[in-house]
mmCIF file of C-alpha atoms in Angstrom:
data_model
loop_
_atom_site.group_PDB
_atom_site.id
_atom_site.type_symbol
_atom_site.label_atom_id
_atom_site.label_comp_id
_atom_site.label_asym_id
_atom_site.label_seq_id
_atom_site.Cartn_x
_atom_site.Cartn_y
_atom_site.Cartn_z
ATOM 1 C CA MET O 1 21.800 -19.967 -11.407
ATOM 2 C CA SER O 2 20.027 -18.085 -8.772
ATOM 3 C CA GLU O 3 15.606 -18.491 -8.369
ATOM 4 C CA GLN O 4 15.304 -14.947 -10.218
ATOM 5 C CA GLU O 5 17.695 -15.657 -13.056
ATOM 6 C CA VAL O 6 16.565 -19.002 -13.798
ATOM 7 C CA LEU O 7 12.701 -17.499 -14.006
ATOM 8 C CA THR O 8 13.818 -14.941 -16.096
ATOM 9 C CA CYS O 9 15.969 -17.141 -18.138
ATOM 10 C CA SER O 10 12.541 -19.207 -18.476
ATOM 11 C CA SER O 11 10.469 -16.027 -18.878
ATOM 12 C CA ALA O 12 12.741 -15.745 -22.469
ATOM 13 C CA ARG O 13 12.199 -19.301 -23.317
ATOM 14 C CA ASN O 14 7.876 -18.112 -23.512
ATOM 15 C CA ARG O 15 8.581 -14.745 -24.589
ATOM 16 C CA GLY O 16 10.289 -16.077 -28.045
ATOM 17 C CA GLY O 17 6.395 -18.397 -29.315
ATOM 18 C CA VAL O 18 4.189 -15.692 -27.372
ATOM 19 C CA GLN O 19 6.186 -13.620 -29.266
ATOM 20 C CA ARG O 20 4.832 -14.902 -33.366
ATOM 21 C CA VAL O 21 1.071 -15.639 -32.551
ATOM 22 C CA GLU O 22 2.023 -11.615 -30.887
ATOM 23 C CA GLY O 23 2.952 -10.816 -34.854
ATOM 24 C CA LYS O 24 -0.860 -12.002 -36.064
ATOM 25 C CA LEU O 25 -2.941 -10.464 -33.058
ATOM 26 C CA ARG O 26 -1.353 -6.783 -33.322
ATOM 27 C CA ALA O 27 -1.563 -7.687 -37.052
ATOM 28 C CA SER O 28 -5.493 -7.664 -36.768
ATOM 29 C CA VAL O 29 -6.060 -5.093 -33.524
ATOM 30 C CA GLU O 30 -3.594 -2.924 -35.687
ATOM 31 C CA LYS O 31 -6.921 -3.375 -39.188
ATOM 32 C CA GLY O 32 -9.627 -2.054 -36.930
ATOM 33 C CA GLU O 33 -10.169 -5.532 -35.928
ATOM 34 C CA TYR O 34 -10.736 -5.202 -32.776
ATOM 35 C CA TYR O 35 -14.120 -7.776 -31.560
ATOM 36 C CA GLU O 36 -12.321 -10.766 -33.282
ATOM 37 C CA ALA O 37 -8.480 -9.665 -31.650
ATOM 38 C CA HIS O 38 -10.440 -9.691 -28.491
ATOM 39 C CA GLN O 39 -11.736 -13.576 -29.484
ATOM 40 C CA MET O 40 -8.848 -14.500 -30.097
ATOM 41 C CA TYR O 41 -7.117 -13.017 -27.115
ATOM 42 C CA ARG O 42 -9.822 -14.950 -25.245
ATOM 43 C CA THR O 43 -9.595 -18.656 -26.925
ATOM 44 C CA LEU O 44 -5.720 -18.964 -27.108
ATOM 45 C CA PHE O 45 -5.738 -17.819 -23.558
ATOM 46 C CA PHE O 46 -7.674 -20.902 -22.103
ATOM 47 C CA ARG O 47 -6.306 -22.583 -24.617
ATOM 48 C CA TYR O 48 -3.088 -21.609 -23.787
ATOM 49 C CA MET O 49 -4.384 -22.251 -19.925
ATOM 50 C CA SER O 50 -6.190 -26.402 -20.761
ATOM 51 C CA GLN O 51 -1.966 -26.731 -21.460
ATOM 52 C CA GLY O 52 -0.989 -25.567 -18.359
ATOM 53 C CA LYS O 53 1.187 -22.683 -20.762
ATOM 54 C CA HIS O 54 0.422 -20.429 -17.909
ATOM 55 C CA ALA O 55 2.888 -18.273 -18.620
ATOM 56 C CA GLU O 56 2.770 -18.269 -21.908
ATOM 57 C CA ALA O 57 -1.198 -16.634 -20.864
ATOM 58 C CA ARG O 58 0.157 -14.257 -18.525
ATOM 59 C CA GLU O 59 2.758 -12.958 -21.093
ATOM 60 C CA LEU O 60 0.232 -12.517 -24.410
ATOM 61 C CA MET O 61 -2.603 -11.585 -21.956
ATOM 62 C CA TYR O 62 -0.743 -8.339 -20.427
ATOM 63 C CA SER O 63 1.264 -7.478 -24.417
ATOM 64 C CA GLY O 64 -2.189 -7.656 -25.011
ATOM 65 C CA ALA O 65 -4.008 -5.264 -23.130
ATOM 66 C CA VAL O 66 -1.295 -2.935 -23.296
ATOM 67 C CA LEU O 67 -2.163 -3.170 -27.427
ATOM 68 C CA PHE O 68 -5.636 -2.819 -26.675
ATOM 69 C CA PHE O 69 -4.969 0.266 -24.068
ATOM 70 C CA SER O 70 -2.697 1.887 -26.493
ATOM 71 C CA HIS O 71 -5.935 1.863 -29.154
ATOM 72 C CA ASN O 72 -8.059 3.102 -26.860
ATOM 73 C CA GLN O 73 -10.125 -0.012 -26.737
ATOM 74 C CA LYS O 74 -10.263 0.494 -22.782
ATOM 75 C CA ASN O 75 -13.424 -2.439 -21.993
ATOM 76 C CA SER O 76 -12.074 -5.188 -24.363
ATOM 77 C CA ALA O 77 -7.648 -4.067 -22.791
ATOM 78 C CA ALA O 78 -9.864 -4.779 -19.405
ATOM 79 C CA ASP O 79 -11.048 -8.163 -19.037
ATOM 80 C CA LEU O 80 -7.153 -9.637 -20.213
ATOM 81 C CA SER O 81 -5.961 -7.338 -17.470
ATOM 82 C CA MET O 82 -8.518 -9.591 -15.510
ATOM 83 C CA LEU O 83 -7.139 -12.938 -17.275
ATOM 84 C CA VAL O 84 -3.667 -11.703 -16.498
ATOM 85 C CA LEU O 85 -5.002 -11.927 -12.969
ATOM 86 C CA GLU O 86 -6.196 -15.324 -13.056
ATOM 87 C CA SER O 87 -3.112 -17.021 -15.105
ATOM 88 C CA LEU O 88 -1.363 -16.128 -11.237
ATOM 89 C CA GLU O 89 -4.111 -16.624 -9.520
ATOM 90 C CA LYS O 90 -4.346 -20.165 -11.081
ATOM 91 C CA SER O 91 -0.542 -20.870 -11.161
ATOM 92 C CA ASP O 92 2.646 -21.389 -8.698
ATOM 93 C CA ALA O 93 4.005 -18.580 -9.895
ATOM 94 C CA LYS O 94 6.913 -16.334 -7.509
ATOM 95 C CA VAL O 95 5.960 -12.962 -6.993
ATOM 96 C CA ILE O 96 9.130 -10.978 -8.535
ATOM 97 C CA ASP O 97 10.132 -7.504 -9.531
ATOM 98 C CA ASP O 98 8.759 -7.875 -12.904
ATOM 99 C CA ILE O 99 5.355 -9.621 -12.774
ATOM 100 C CA LEU O 100 4.887 -6.561 -10.194
ATOM 101 C CA GLU O 101 5.584 -4.033 -12.615
ATOM 102 C CA HIS O 102 3.294 -5.142 -14.925
ATOM 103 C CA LEU O 103 0.006 -5.131 -12.590
ATOM 104 C CA ALA O 104 1.666 -2.343 -11.363
ATOM 105 C CA LYS O 105 1.936 -0.441 -15.296
ATOM 106 C CA LEU O 106 -1.635 -2.339 -16.013
ATOM 107 C CA PHE O 107 -2.851 -0.332 -13.587
ATOM 108 C CA THR O 108 -2.097 2.994 -14.422
ATOM 109 C CA LEU O 109 -3.187 2.373 -17.606
ATOM 110 C CA MET O 110 -6.985 1.630 -16.562
ATOM 111 C CA ASP O 111 -10.278 4.205 -15.909
ATOM 112 C CA PRO O 112 -9.191 6.047 -12.771
ATOM 113 C CA ASN O 113 -13.274 6.576 -12.503
ATOM 114 C CA SER O 114 -13.999 2.098 -13.453
ATOM 115 C CA PRO O 115 -14.551 -0.044 -11.852
ATOM 116 C CA GLU O 116 -12.977 -2.797 -13.380
ATOM 117 C CA ARG O 117 -9.274 -1.371 -11.831
ATOM 118 C CA VAL O 118 -11.421 -1.289 -8.366
ATOM 119 C CA ALA O 119 -11.826 -4.921 -8.946
ATOM 120 C CA PHE O 120 -8.523 -5.429 -10.497
ATOM 121 C CA VAL O 121 -6.369 -3.809 -7.576
ATOM 122 C CA SER O 122 -7.818 -5.594 -5.662
ATOM 123 C CA ARG O 123 -7.654 -9.173 -6.302
ATOM 124 C CA ALA O 124 -3.470 -7.835 -7.784
ATOM 125 C CA ILE O 125 -2.786 -7.386 -3.914
ATOM 126 C CA LYS O 126 -4.322 -10.853 -3.140
ATOM 127 C CA TRP O 127 -2.858 -12.331 -5.147
ATOM 128 C CA SER O 128 1.042 -10.712 -3.978
ATOM 129 C CA SER O 129 -0.132 -11.500 -0.674
ATOM 130 C CA ASP O 130 2.771 -13.905 0.843
ATOM 131 C CA GLY O 131 4.661 -15.324 4.129
ATOM 132 C CA SER O 132 4.878 -11.658 6.036
ATOM 133 C CA ALA O 133 3.433 -9.634 2.807
ATOM 134 C CA LYS O 134 -0.232 -10.280 4.061
ATOM 135 C CA LEU O 135 -1.355 -7.315 3.447
ATOM 136 C CA GLY O 136 -0.572 -6.983 -0.014
ATOM 137 C CA HIS O 137 3.889 -6.963 -1.344
ATOM 138 C CA PRO O 138 4.875 -3.609 -0.473
ATOM 139 C CA LYS O 139 6.581 -3.163 -4.218
ATOM 140 C CA LEU O 140 2.930 -3.516 -5.412
ATOM 141 C CA HIS O 141 1.735 -1.088 -2.873
ATOM 142 C CA GLN O 142 4.600 1.848 -4.037
ATOM 143 C CA GLN O 143 3.764 1.751 -7.690
ATOM 144 C CA LEU O 144 0.128 2.009 -7.009
ATOM 145 C CA ALA O 145 0.299 4.602 -4.418
ATOM 146 C CA VAL O 146 2.621 6.785 -6.618
ATOM 147 C CA THR O 147 0.126 6.356 -9.840
ATOM 148 C CA LEU O 148 -2.552 6.678 -7.925
ATOM 149 C CA TRP O 149 -0.611 10.816 -6.362
ATOM 150 C CA LYS O 150 0.410 11.488 -10.096
ATOM 151 C CA GLU O 151 -2.963 11.450 -10.646
ATOM 152 C CA GLN O 152 -3.764 13.170 -7.623
ATOM 153 C CA ASN O 153 -5.240 11.000 -5.610
ATOM 154 C CA TYR O 154 -4.245 11.272 -2.465
ATOM 155 C CA SER O 155 -6.557 9.399 0.272
ATOM 156 C CA GLU O 156 -6.047 6.694 -1.725
ATOM 157 C CA SER O 157 -2.182 7.346 -2.658
ATOM 158 C CA ARG O 158 -1.665 7.760 0.965
ATOM 159 C CA TYR O 159 -3.450 3.499 2.053
ATOM 160 C CA HIS O 160 -1.336 1.850 -0.363
ATOM 161 C CA PHE O 161 2.052 4.195 0.636
ATOM 162 C CA LEU O 162 1.652 2.552 4.458
ATOM 163 C CA HIS O 163 1.456 -0.589 3.323
ATOM 164 C CA SER O 164 4.793 0.076 1.416
ATOM 165 C CA CYS O 165 8.123 1.051 3.035
ATOM 166 C CA ASP O 166 8.797 4.160 0.819
ATOM 167 C CA GLY O 167 8.532 5.783 4.109
ATOM 168 C CA GLU O 168 10.127 9.432 1.714
ATOM 169 C CA GLY O 169 7.570 9.040 -0.995
ATOM 170 C CA CYS O 170 4.696 9.368 1.321
ATOM 171 C CA ALA O 171 6.546 12.392 3.062
ATOM 172 C CA ASP O 172 6.374 13.915 -0.111
ATOM 173 C CA MET O 173 3.600 13.245 -0.778
ATOM 174 C CA LEU O 174 1.754 14.629 1.545
ATOM 175 C CA VAL O 175 4.213 17.753 1.590
ATOM 176 C CA GLU O 176 2.011 17.771 -1.626
ATOM 177 C CA TYR O 177 -1.018 17.318 -0.012
ATOM 178 C CA SER O 178 -0.686 19.365 2.579
ATOM 179 C CA ALA O 179 -0.174 22.648 0.566
ATOM 180 C CA SER O 180 -2.514 21.626 -1.662
ATOM 181 C CA ARG O 181 -5.595 20.361 -0.151
ATOM 182 C CA GLY O 182 -5.217 21.587 3.431
ATOM 183 C CA TYR O 183 -4.871 24.536 5.338
ATOM 184 C CA ARG O 184 -2.295 26.110 7.239
ATOM 185 C CA SER O 185 -2.972 25.305 11.085
ATOM 186 C CA GLU O 186 -3.082 21.281 9.682
ATOM 187 C CA VAL O 187 0.347 20.721 8.671
ATOM 188 C CA ASP O 188 1.081 19.188 11.531
ATOM 189 C CA MET O 189 -1.948 17.224 11.392
ATOM 190 C CA PHE O 190 -0.674 15.206 7.894
ATOM 191 C CA VAL O 191 2.399 13.937 9.028
ATOM 192 C CA ALA O 192 1.706 12.890 12.220
ATOM 193 C CA GLN O 193 -1.417 10.866 11.586
ATOM 194 C CA ALA O 194 0.941 9.024 8.644
ATOM 195 C CA VAL O 195 3.546 8.520 11.489
ATOM 196 C CA LEU O 196 0.290 7.344 14.164
ATOM 197 C CA GLN O 197 -0.959 4.426 11.433
ATOM 198 C CA PHE O 198 3.124 3.581 10.541
ATOM 199 C CA LEU O 199 2.996 2.431 14.116
ATOM 200 C CA CYS O 200 -0.426 0.705 14.591
ATOM 201 C CA LEU O 201 1.480 -1.234 11.752
ATOM 202 C CA LYS O 202 4.968 -1.940 13.524
ATOM 203 C CA ASN O 203 6.526 -0.128 10.297
ATOM 204 C CA LYS O 204 9.122 1.821 12.301
ATOM 205 C CA PRO O 205 11.140 2.557 9.623
ATOM 206 C CA SER O 206 8.468 4.257 8.179
ATOM 207 C CA ALA O 207 7.600 6.337 10.461
ATOM 208 C CA SER O 208 10.794 8.223 11.427
ATOM 209 C CA VAL O 209 11.395 8.628 7.990
ATOM 210 C CA VAL O 210 7.646 10.010 6.639
ATOM 211 C CA PHE O 211 8.599 12.113 9.549
ATOM 212 C CA THR O 212 12.194 13.409 8.927
ATOM 213 C CA THR O 213 11.760 14.517 5.216
ATOM 214 C CA TYR O 214 8.359 15.761 6.052
ATOM 215 C CA THR O 215 9.216 18.110 8.902
ATOM 216 C CA GLN O 216 12.348 18.919 6.723
ATOM 217 C CA LYS O 217 10.565 19.929 3.253
ATOM 218 C CA HIS O 218 7.255 21.349 4.503
ATOM 219 C CA PRO O 219 7.756 25.162 3.136
ATOM 220 C CA SER O 220 5.294 25.314 5.827
ATOM 221 C CA ILE O 221 7.483 24.285 9.085
ATOM 222 C CA GLU O 222 10.052 25.500 10.884
ATOM 223 C CA LYS O 223 13.209 23.552 11.263
ATOM 224 C CA GLY O 224 13.268 21.731 14.253
ATOM 225 C CA PRO O 225 13.536 20.042 16.382
ATOM 226 C CA PRO O 226 12.603 21.545 18.553
ATOM 227 C CA PHE O 227 9.020 23.383 16.635
ATOM 228 C CA VAL O 228 6.795 25.350 16.938
ATOM 229 C CA GLN O 229 3.615 22.809 16.410
ATOM 230 C CA PRO O 230 3.331 21.103 19.611
ATOM 231 C CA LEU O 231 1.201 18.339 18.342
ATOM 232 C CA LEU O 232 5.619 17.795 16.034
ATOM 233 C CA ASN O 233 6.895 17.827 19.370
ATOM 234 C CA PHE O 234 5.385 15.284 20.711
ATOM 235 C CA ILE O 235 5.294 12.851 17.249
ATOM 236 C CA TRP O 236 9.229 13.526 17.760
ATOM 237 C CA PHE O 237 9.387 12.334 21.249
ATOM 238 C CA LEU O 238 7.046 9.940 20.548
ATOM 239 C CA LEU O 239 9.255 8.368 18.064
ATOM 240 C CA LEU O 240 12.435 8.583 20.808
ATOM 241 C CA ALA O 241 10.227 6.671 23.190
ATOM 242 C CA VAL O 242 9.387 3.707 21.252
ATOM 243 C CA ASP O 243 13.307 3.369 20.868
ATOM 244 C CA GLY O 244 13.583 2.979 25.220
ATOM 245 C CA GLY O 245 10.796 0.976 25.484
ATOM 246 C CA LYS O 246 9.603 2.895 28.522
ATOM 247 C CA LEU O 247 5.997 2.492 29.430
ATOM 248 C CA THR O 248 6.332 5.650 32.328
ATOM 249 C CA VAL O 249 7.909 8.048 29.338
ATOM 250 C CA PHE O 250 5.287 6.543 27.182
ATOM 251 C CA THR O 251 2.287 7.486 29.376
ATOM 252 C CA VAL O 252 3.522 10.859 31.376
ATOM 253 C CA LEU O 253 4.608 11.608 27.069
ATOM 254 C CA CYS O 254 0.592 11.119 25.757
ATOM 255 C CA GLU O 255 -0.740 12.447 29.188
ATOM 256 C CA GLN O 256 1.322 15.751 28.565
ATOM 257 C CA TYR O 257 0.314 16.455 25.272
ATOM 258 C CA GLN O 258 -3.516 15.415 25.904
ATOM 259 C CA PRO O 259 -4.723 19.164 24.295
ATOM 260 C CA SER O 260 -2.888 18.136 20.831
ATOM 261 C CA LEU O 261 -3.347 14.201 21.082
ATOM 262 C CA LYS O 262 -7.581 15.929 21.188
ATOM 263 C CA ARG O 263 -7.914 17.469 17.581
ATOM 264 C CA ASP O 264 -8.184 13.900 16.727
ATOM 265 C CA PRO O 265 -10.478 11.811 18.271
ATOM 266 C CA MET O 266 -8.379 9.158 16.385
ATOM 267 C CA TYR O 267 -5.003 9.926 17.996
ATOM 268 C CA ASN O 268 -5.936 7.780 21.201
ATOM 269 C CA GLU O 269 -7.518 4.689 19.299
ATOM 270 C CA TYR O 270 -4.182 4.652 17.296
ATOM 271 C CA LEU O 271 -1.464 4.991 20.527
ATOM 272 C CA ASP O 272 -3.828 2.823 22.476
ATOM 273 C CA ARG O 273 -2.519 0.281 19.548
ATOM 274 C CA ILE O 274 1.158 1.653 19.917
ATOM 275 C CA GLY O 275 0.947 1.007 23.672
ATOM 276 C CA GLN O 276 0.722 -2.567 23.052
ATOM 277 C CA LEU O 277 2.842 -3.399 20.234
ATOM 278 C CA PHE O 278 5.866 -1.139 21.409
ATOM 279 C CA PHE O 279 5.273 -0.286 25.479
ATOM 280 C CA GLY O 280 3.272 -3.516 26.429
ATOM 281 C CA VAL O 281 0.983 -2.558 27.338
ATOM 282 C CA PRO O 282 -2.970 -4.543 27.925
ATOM 283 C CA PRO O 283 -5.644 -4.458 25.327
ATOM 284 C CA LYS O 284 -8.081 -2.093 26.940
ATOM 285 C CA GLN O 285 -10.657 -4.170 29.228
ATOM 286 C CA SER O 286 -13.349 -2.655 30.506
ATOM 287 C CA SER O 287 -12.700 -1.558 34.205
ATOM 288 C CA SER O 288 -13.813 1.596 36.175
ATOM 289 C CA TYR O 289 -10.293 3.343 34.157
ATOM 290 C CA GLY O 290 -9.956 3.685 30.309
ATOM 291 C CA GLY O 291 -7.549 4.804 27.815
ATOM 292 C CA LEU O 292 -3.720 4.974 28.830
ATOM 293 C CA LEU O 293 -4.425 5.043 32.611
ATOM 294 C CA GLY O 294 -6.448 1.387 32.783
ATOM 295 C CA ASN O 295 -4.141 0.226 30.653
ATOM 296 C CA LEU O 296 -1.319 0.794 32.846
ATOM 297 C CA LEU O 297 -2.905 0.630 35.827
ATOM 298 C CA ASN O 298 -4.268 -3.707 34.166
ATOM 299 C CA SER O 299 -0.300 -4.214 33.779
ATOM 300 C CA LEU O 300 0.498 -3.107 36.773
ATOM 301 C CA MET O 301 -1.711 -5.532 38.608
ATOM 302 C CA GLY O 302 -0.145 -8.350 37.480
ATOM 303 C CA ALA O 303 -1.814 -9.018 34.080
ATOM 304 C CA SER O 304 0.242 -11.561 31.699
ATOM 305 C CA GLU O 305 2.872 -11.331 28.679
ATOM 306 C CA GLU O 306 0.531 -13.914 27.711
ATOM 307 C CA GLU O 307 -2.634 -12.288 27.796
ATOM 308 C CA ALA O 308 -1.710 -9.781 26.567
ATOM 309 C CA GLU O 309 -0.032 -10.763 23.619
ATOM 310 C CA GLU O 310 -3.219 -13.077 23.195
ATOM 311 C CA GLY O 311 -4.888 -9.860 24.006
ATOM 312 C CA GLN O 312 -2.583 -8.076 20.403
ATOM 313 C CA GLU O 313 -4.332 -10.924 18.678
ATOM 314 C CA ASP O 314 -8.162 -10.523 19.669
ATOM 315 C CA SER O 315 -7.586 -6.580 19.498
ATOM 316 C CA SER O 316 -9.530 -4.992 16.638
ATOM 317 C CA PRO O 317 -7.745 -3.308 13.778
ATOM 318 C CA ILE O 318 -7.536 0.185 13.518
ATOM 319 C CA GLU O 319 -8.359 1.115 9.566
ATOM 320 C CA LEU O 320 -5.901 2.989 8.829
ATOM 321 C CA ASP O 321 -8.110 5.143 5.717
#
């Protein structure tokens, strides 16, 4: 039996005991005895936690939070949602799909403008961060992104899509974002920023998917490549260059498209980072030369691979907001 199946069976057994308690608490809520029910939930939470019954505590707090949300008791529901996180933080629970879906559902039910939601999502992402997912689990980010997209909170949705592996969903959201909030002259900039940021996060597959999907589905973009918009052609060539890994191709490409890249001052910052990650360009050094030319000269003058790697680790992170 796999670890996932063992965890699922354990969860099923836990639910048996919790369900009996839930029945009594549900009856109290249905009668409108919200304060009494809330206090009983809290009492049971700390009792279960003190007994090491973390899974039972989590299941009970989750069902209670959903129940309170259904009765528009948002403060009580938010409080129990935080206790769900506390049970996870104080246990050795594995990051599995069921738990991520529960966290995403609680996030969806919370008032979008509440401070509790901000605190909740911050702690949820931190808890889900393990192994290679140091910035939060991609599946959690994907579910958060979809919720925010439905709420038309496009900028926050884009942030979470960037930390997911859902390039297609990100592209669909960006098409809607561009069509409803952007200028026609900026259709290329919406996807260019996303592709460059995906590359800065070393997520080449999603960068390619978001570009292909966006350019195929956006009603204001004619079929390509090549494209009418020079910036789209640059991104297309850049993705090909990343596959090839040749520094000279990357450098010439950036020089040739400088007029398009000057449309957003962040583009060259992103490209400096992409140069380091995919083309072996050393981080910026203080010299009489700047940008890609300075990095290229430093590379040609013999900067070692070790120095380049060290510089990459020490270089300041780029904000992907």
